[in-house]
């Protein structure tokens, strides 16, 4: 048989103390030591608490104020800017290869095409439009040529014809509202 001292406890078990988390409030003073919410004694502020406060402050604003993608604007703005890019593409492609302003025109075309693509590429309402598709394809071909061969290299006749055809169909689709 087992010993009675092992089976029954000799003393009454004590209840565990209840857990009360300390609430910290940061107060900036000359001594720069944080105090408790009661303000009676100074409690050292640990790195762990600081990092959790920083993480909380940087995460929650993103949840409270979700960022939205920039809207491209109205349909009239899209039509106007697309027509401007079309005219720049036509004028740049049709420039003589000996013209001293070719490099500047190509640089201007690339800047305007990059801003056009950046502005309208994420617009889901424009992705299905014929004008957007053809204009995007033409700008991609023009930019790819000038990136590969330099701003003064003339565009080959076959590529030039295809680019001008895409630009023309994009312009017709713009006039029809597509």
mmCIF file of C-alpha atoms in Angstrom:
data_model
loop_
_atom_site.group_PDB
_atom_site.id
_atom_site.type_symbol
_atom_site.label_atom_id
_atom_site.label_comp_id
_atom_site.label_asym_id
_atom_site.label_seq_id
_atom_site.Cartn_x
_atom_site.Cartn_y
_atom_site.Cartn_z
ATOM 1 C CA UNK A 1 0.000 0.000 0.000
ATOM 2 C CA UNK A 2 1.128 3.553 -0.711
ATOM 3 C CA UNK A 3 2.233 5.981 1.892
ATOM 4 C CA UNK A 4 -0.517 8.341 3.077
ATOM 5 C CA UNK A 5 1.798 11.323 2.831
ATOM 6 C CA UNK A 6 2.186 10.899 -0.902
ATOM 7 C CA UNK A 7 -1.498 10.621 -1.629
ATOM 8 C CA UNK A 8 -2.897 13.448 0.446
ATOM 9 C CA UNK A 9 -1.323 16.885 0.596
ATOM 10 C CA UNK A 10 -0.177 18.121 3.957
ATOM 11 C CA UNK A 11 -1.096 21.773 3.392
ATOM 12 C CA UNK A 12 -3.883 23.628 1.679
ATOM 13 C CA UNK A 13 -3.061 24.706 -1.917
ATOM 14 C CA UNK A 14 -2.784 28.438 -2.351
ATOM 15 C CA UNK A 15 -4.681 30.097 -5.207
ATOM 16 C CA UNK A 16 -2.576 31.582 -7.975
ATOM 17 C CA UNK A 17 -2.369 35.369 -7.997
ATOM 18 C CA UNK A 18 -4.502 36.997 -10.656
ATOM 19 C CA UNK A 19 -2.632 38.512 -13.600
ATOM 20 C CA UNK A 20 -3.116 42.231 -14.137
ATOM 21 C CA UNK A 21 -1.123 43.713 -16.995
ATOM 22 C CA UNK A 22 0.486 47.037 -16.292
ATOM 23 C CA UNK A 23 -0.611 49.858 -18.531
ATOM 24 C CA UNK A 24 2.156 52.137 -19.611
ATOM 25 C CA UNK A 25 1.860 55.714 -20.652
ATOM 26 C CA UNK A 26 4.818 57.505 -22.069
ATOM 27 C CA UNK A 27 5.508 60.880 -20.621
ATOM 28 C CA UNK A 28 8.289 63.030 -21.917
ATOM 29 C CA UNK A 29 10.044 64.918 -19.188
ATOM 30 C CA UNK A 30 13.516 66.114 -18.351
ATOM 31 C CA UNK A 31 14.487 62.743 -16.925
ATOM 32 C CA UNK A 32 12.894 61.010 -19.955
ATOM 33 C CA UNK A 33 11.783 57.988 -17.957
ATOM 34 C CA UNK A 34 8.360 56.530 -18.640
ATOM 35 C CA UNK A 35 5.955 56.248 -15.747
ATOM 36 C CA UNK A 36 2.983 54.056 -15.025
ATOM 37 C CA UNK A 37 -0.512 55.322 -15.557
ATOM 38 C CA UNK A 38 -0.766 56.125 -11.867
ATOM 39 C CA UNK A 39 2.422 58.153 -12.176
ATOM 40 C CA UNK A 40 3.729 57.013 -8.798
ATOM 41 C CA UNK A 41 6.897 55.183 -9.709
ATOM 42 C CA UNK A 42 9.153 55.065 -12.740
ATOM 43 C CA UNK A 43 9.067 51.836 -14.718
ATOM 44 C CA UNK A 44 11.763 51.266 -17.334
ATOM 45 C CA UNK A 45 10.373 51.206 -20.842
ATOM 46 C CA UNK A 46 11.670 48.150 -22.614
ATOM 47 C CA UNK A 47 12.670 47.840 -26.234
ATOM 48 C CA UNK A 48 10.065 45.142 -26.785
ATOM 49 C CA UNK A 49 7.201 47.432 -25.759
ATOM 50 C CA UNK A 50 8.594 50.235 -27.886
ATOM 51 C CA UNK A 51 8.833 48.028 -30.961
ATOM 52 C CA UNK A 52 5.315 46.711 -30.433
ATOM 53 C CA UNK A 53 4.005 50.281 -30.254
ATOM 54 C CA UNK A 54 5.890 51.225 -33.394
ATOM 55 C CA UNK A 55 4.603 48.143 -35.220
ATOM 56 C CA UNK A 56 1.050 48.828 -34.102
ATOM 57 C CA UNK A 57 1.263 52.439 -35.199
ATOM 58 C CA UNK A 58 2.624 51.553 -38.604
ATOM 59 C CA UNK A 59 0.191 48.696 -39.319
ATOM 60 C CA UNK A 60 -3.120 50.090 -38.165
ATOM 61 C CA UNK A 61 -3.182 53.254 -40.262
ATOM 62 C CA UNK A 62 -2.910 51.035 -43.332
ATOM 63 C CA UNK A 63 -5.926 49.067 -42.122
ATOM 64 C CA UNK A 64 -7.915 52.145 -41.181
ATOM 65 C CA UNK A 65 -7.093 54.162 -44.298
ATOM 66 C CA UNK A 66 -6.564 51.709 -47.143
ATOM 67 C CA UNK A 67 -4.766 53.203 -50.099
ATOM 68 C CA UNK A 68 -6.590 53.303 -53.377
ATOM 69 C CA UNK A 69 -5.014 53.333 -56.797
ATOM 70 C CA UNK A 70 -5.035 56.670 -58.520
ATOM 71 C CA UNK A 71 -7.925 57.005 -60.903
ATOM 72 C CA UNK A 72 -7.053 57.907 -64.440
ATOM 73 C CA UNK A 73 -9.700 60.562 -64.762
ATOM 74 C CA UNK A 74 -12.519 61.011 -67.167
ATOM 75 C CA UNK A 75 -13.062 59.517 -70.579
ATOM 76 C CA UNK A 76 -12.484 62.924 -72.177
ATOM 77 C CA UNK A 77 -9.075 63.135 -70.531
ATOM 78 C CA UNK A 78 -8.164 59.679 -71.864
ATOM 79 C CA UNK A 79 -9.215 60.628 -75.391
ATOM 80 C CA UNK A 80 -7.312 63.930 -75.272
ATOM 81 C CA UNK A 81 -4.090 62.431 -73.929
ATOM 82 C CA UNK A 82 -4.248 59.493 -76.319
ATOM 83 C CA UNK A 83 -4.650 61.846 -79.282
ATOM 84 C CA UNK A 84 -1.622 63.838 -78.089
ATOM 85 C CA UNK A 85 0.482 60.682 -77.873
ATOM 86 C CA UNK A 86 -0.736 59.601 -81.326
ATOM 87 C CA UNK A 87 0.384 62.900 -82.850
ATOM 88 C CA UNK A 88 3.793 62.595 -81.140
ATOM 89 C CA UNK A 89 4.223 59.045 -82.442
ATOM 90 C CA UNK A 90 3.383 60.087 -86.000
ATOM 91 C CA UNK A 91 5.614 63.150 -85.982
ATOM 92 C CA UNK A 92 8.562 61.298 -84.426
ATOM 93 C CA UNK A 93 8.342 58.273 -86.725
ATOM 94 C CA UNK A 94 8.054 60.418 -89.839
ATOM 95 C CA UNK A 95 11.080 62.586 -89.021
ATOM 96 C CA UNK A 96 14.031 62.445 -91.385
ATOM 97 C CA UNK A 97 16.941 60.417 -90.000
ATOM 98 C CA UNK A 98 19.328 63.307 -90.658
ATOM 99 C CA UNK A 99 17.226 65.794 -88.679
ATOM 100 C CA UNK A 100 19.232 67.068 -85.678
ATOM 101 C CA UNK A 101 16.104 67.117 -83.470
ATOM 102 C CA UNK A 102 15.412 63.377 -83.736
ATOM 103 C CA UNK A 103 17.034 62.488 -80.396
ATOM 104 C CA UNK A 104 15.102 65.199 -78.537
ATOM 105 C CA UNK A 105 11.834 64.150 -80.197
ATOM 106 C CA UNK A 106 12.439 60.504 -79.292
ATOM 107 C CA UNK A 107 13.186 61.464 -75.678
ATOM 108 C CA UNK A 108 9.983 63.517 -75.520
ATOM 109 C CA UNK A 109 7.982 60.668 -77.084
ATOM 110 C CA UNK A 110 9.371 58.127 -74.628
ATOM 111 C CA UNK A 111 8.551 60.360 -71.643
ATOM 112 C CA UNK A 112 5.000 60.984 -72.808
ATOM 113 C CA UNK A 113 4.436 57.324 -73.713
ATOM 114 C CA UNK A 114 5.779 56.166 -70.349
ATOM 115 C CA UNK A 115 3.470 58.554 -68.491
ATOM 116 C CA UNK A 116 0.503 57.508 -70.671
ATOM 117 C CA UNK A 117 1.153 53.816 -70.038
ATOM 118 C CA UNK A 118 1.712 54.363 -66.310
ATOM 119 C CA UNK A 119 -1.518 56.316 -66.019
ATOM 120 C CA UNK A 120 -3.860 54.084 -68.006
ATOM 121 C CA UNK A 121 -2.404 50.579 -67.730
ATOM 122 C CA UNK A 122 -4.099 49.845 -64.391
ATOM 123 C CA UNK A 123 -7.520 51.083 -65.417
ATOM 124 C CA UNK A 124 -9.693 48.001 -65.733
ATOM 125 C CA UNK A 125 -12.327 49.917 -67.671
ATOM 126 C CA UNK A 126 -9.800 50.698 -70.427
ATOM 127 C CA UNK A 127 -8.156 47.292 -70.738
ATOM 128 C CA UNK A 128 -10.831 45.917 -73.037
ATOM 129 C CA UNK A 129 -10.920 48.900 -75.361
ATOM 130 C CA UNK A 130 -9.597 48.558 -78.881
ATOM 131 C CA UNK A 131 -8.026 52.009 -78.719
ATOM 132 C CA UNK A 132 -6.080 51.158 -75.580
ATOM 133 C CA UNK A 133 -4.898 47.796 -76.897
ATOM 134 C CA UNK A 134 -3.662 49.148 -80.221
ATOM 135 C CA UNK A 135 -2.091 52.247 -78.692
ATOM 136 C CA UNK A 136 -0.307 50.182 -76.066
ATOM 137 C CA UNK A 137 1.020 47.831 -78.745
ATOM 138 C CA UNK A 138 2.250 50.720 -80.910
ATOM 139 C CA UNK A 139 3.976 52.430 -77.972
ATOM 140 C CA UNK A 140 5.577 49.150 -76.990
ATOM 141 C CA UNK A 141 6.955 48.669 -80.503
ATOM 142 C CA UNK A 142 8.279 52.228 -80.727
ATOM 143 C CA UNK A 143 9.875 52.154 -77.286
ATOM 144 C CA UNK A 144 11.360 48.722 -77.895
ATOM 145 C CA UNK A 145 12.946 49.884 -81.137
ATOM 146 C CA UNK A 146 14.500 53.007 -79.656
ATOM 147 C CA UNK A 147 15.694 51.160 -76.552
ATOM 148 C CA UNK A 148 17.363 48.459 -78.652
ATOM 149 C CA UNK A 149 18.838 50.549 -81.463
ATOM 150 C CA UNK A 150 19.182 54.053 -79.996
ATOM 151 C CA UNK A 151 17.241 57.282 -80.502
ATOM 152 C CA UNK A 152 18.750 58.104 -83.888
ATOM 153 C CA UNK A 153 18.204 54.722 -85.564
ATOM 154 C CA UNK A 154 15.462 54.845 -88.200
ATOM 155 C CA UNK A 155 12.539 52.465 -87.830
ATOM 156 C CA UNK A 156 12.439 49.811 -90.586
ATOM 157 C CA UNK A 157 9.661 50.220 -93.161
ATOM 158 C CA UNK A 158 7.788 47.058 -92.188
ATOM 159 C CA UNK A 159 7.738 47.955 -88.472
ATOM 160 C CA UNK A 160 6.886 51.572 -89.279
ATOM 161 C CA UNK A 161 3.898 50.492 -91.384
ATOM 162 C CA UNK A 162 2.609 48.224 -88.620
ATOM 163 C CA UNK A 163 3.003 50.973 -85.975
ATOM 164 C CA UNK A 164 1.199 53.525 -88.137
ATOM 165 C CA UNK A 165 -1.592 51.013 -88.813
ATOM 166 C CA UNK A 166 -2.051 50.352 -85.073
ATOM 167 C CA UNK A 167 -2.059 54.079 -84.367
ATOM 168 C CA UNK A 168 -4.654 54.630 -87.079
ATOM 169 C CA UNK A 169 -6.976 51.908 -85.754
ATOM 170 C CA UNK A 170 -6.544 53.304 -82.224
ATOM 171 C CA UNK A 171 -7.529 56.745 -83.477
ATOM 172 C CA UNK A 172 -10.596 55.384 -85.286
ATOM 173 C CA UNK A 173 -11.624 53.472 -82.170
ATOM 174 C CA UNK A 174 -11.256 56.661 -80.110
ATOM 175 C CA UNK A 175 -13.596 58.499 -82.457
ATOM 176 C CA UNK A 176 -16.161 55.700 -82.048
ATOM 177 C CA UNK A 177 -15.818 55.771 -78.271
ATOM 178 C CA UNK A 178 -14.144 52.399 -78.023
#
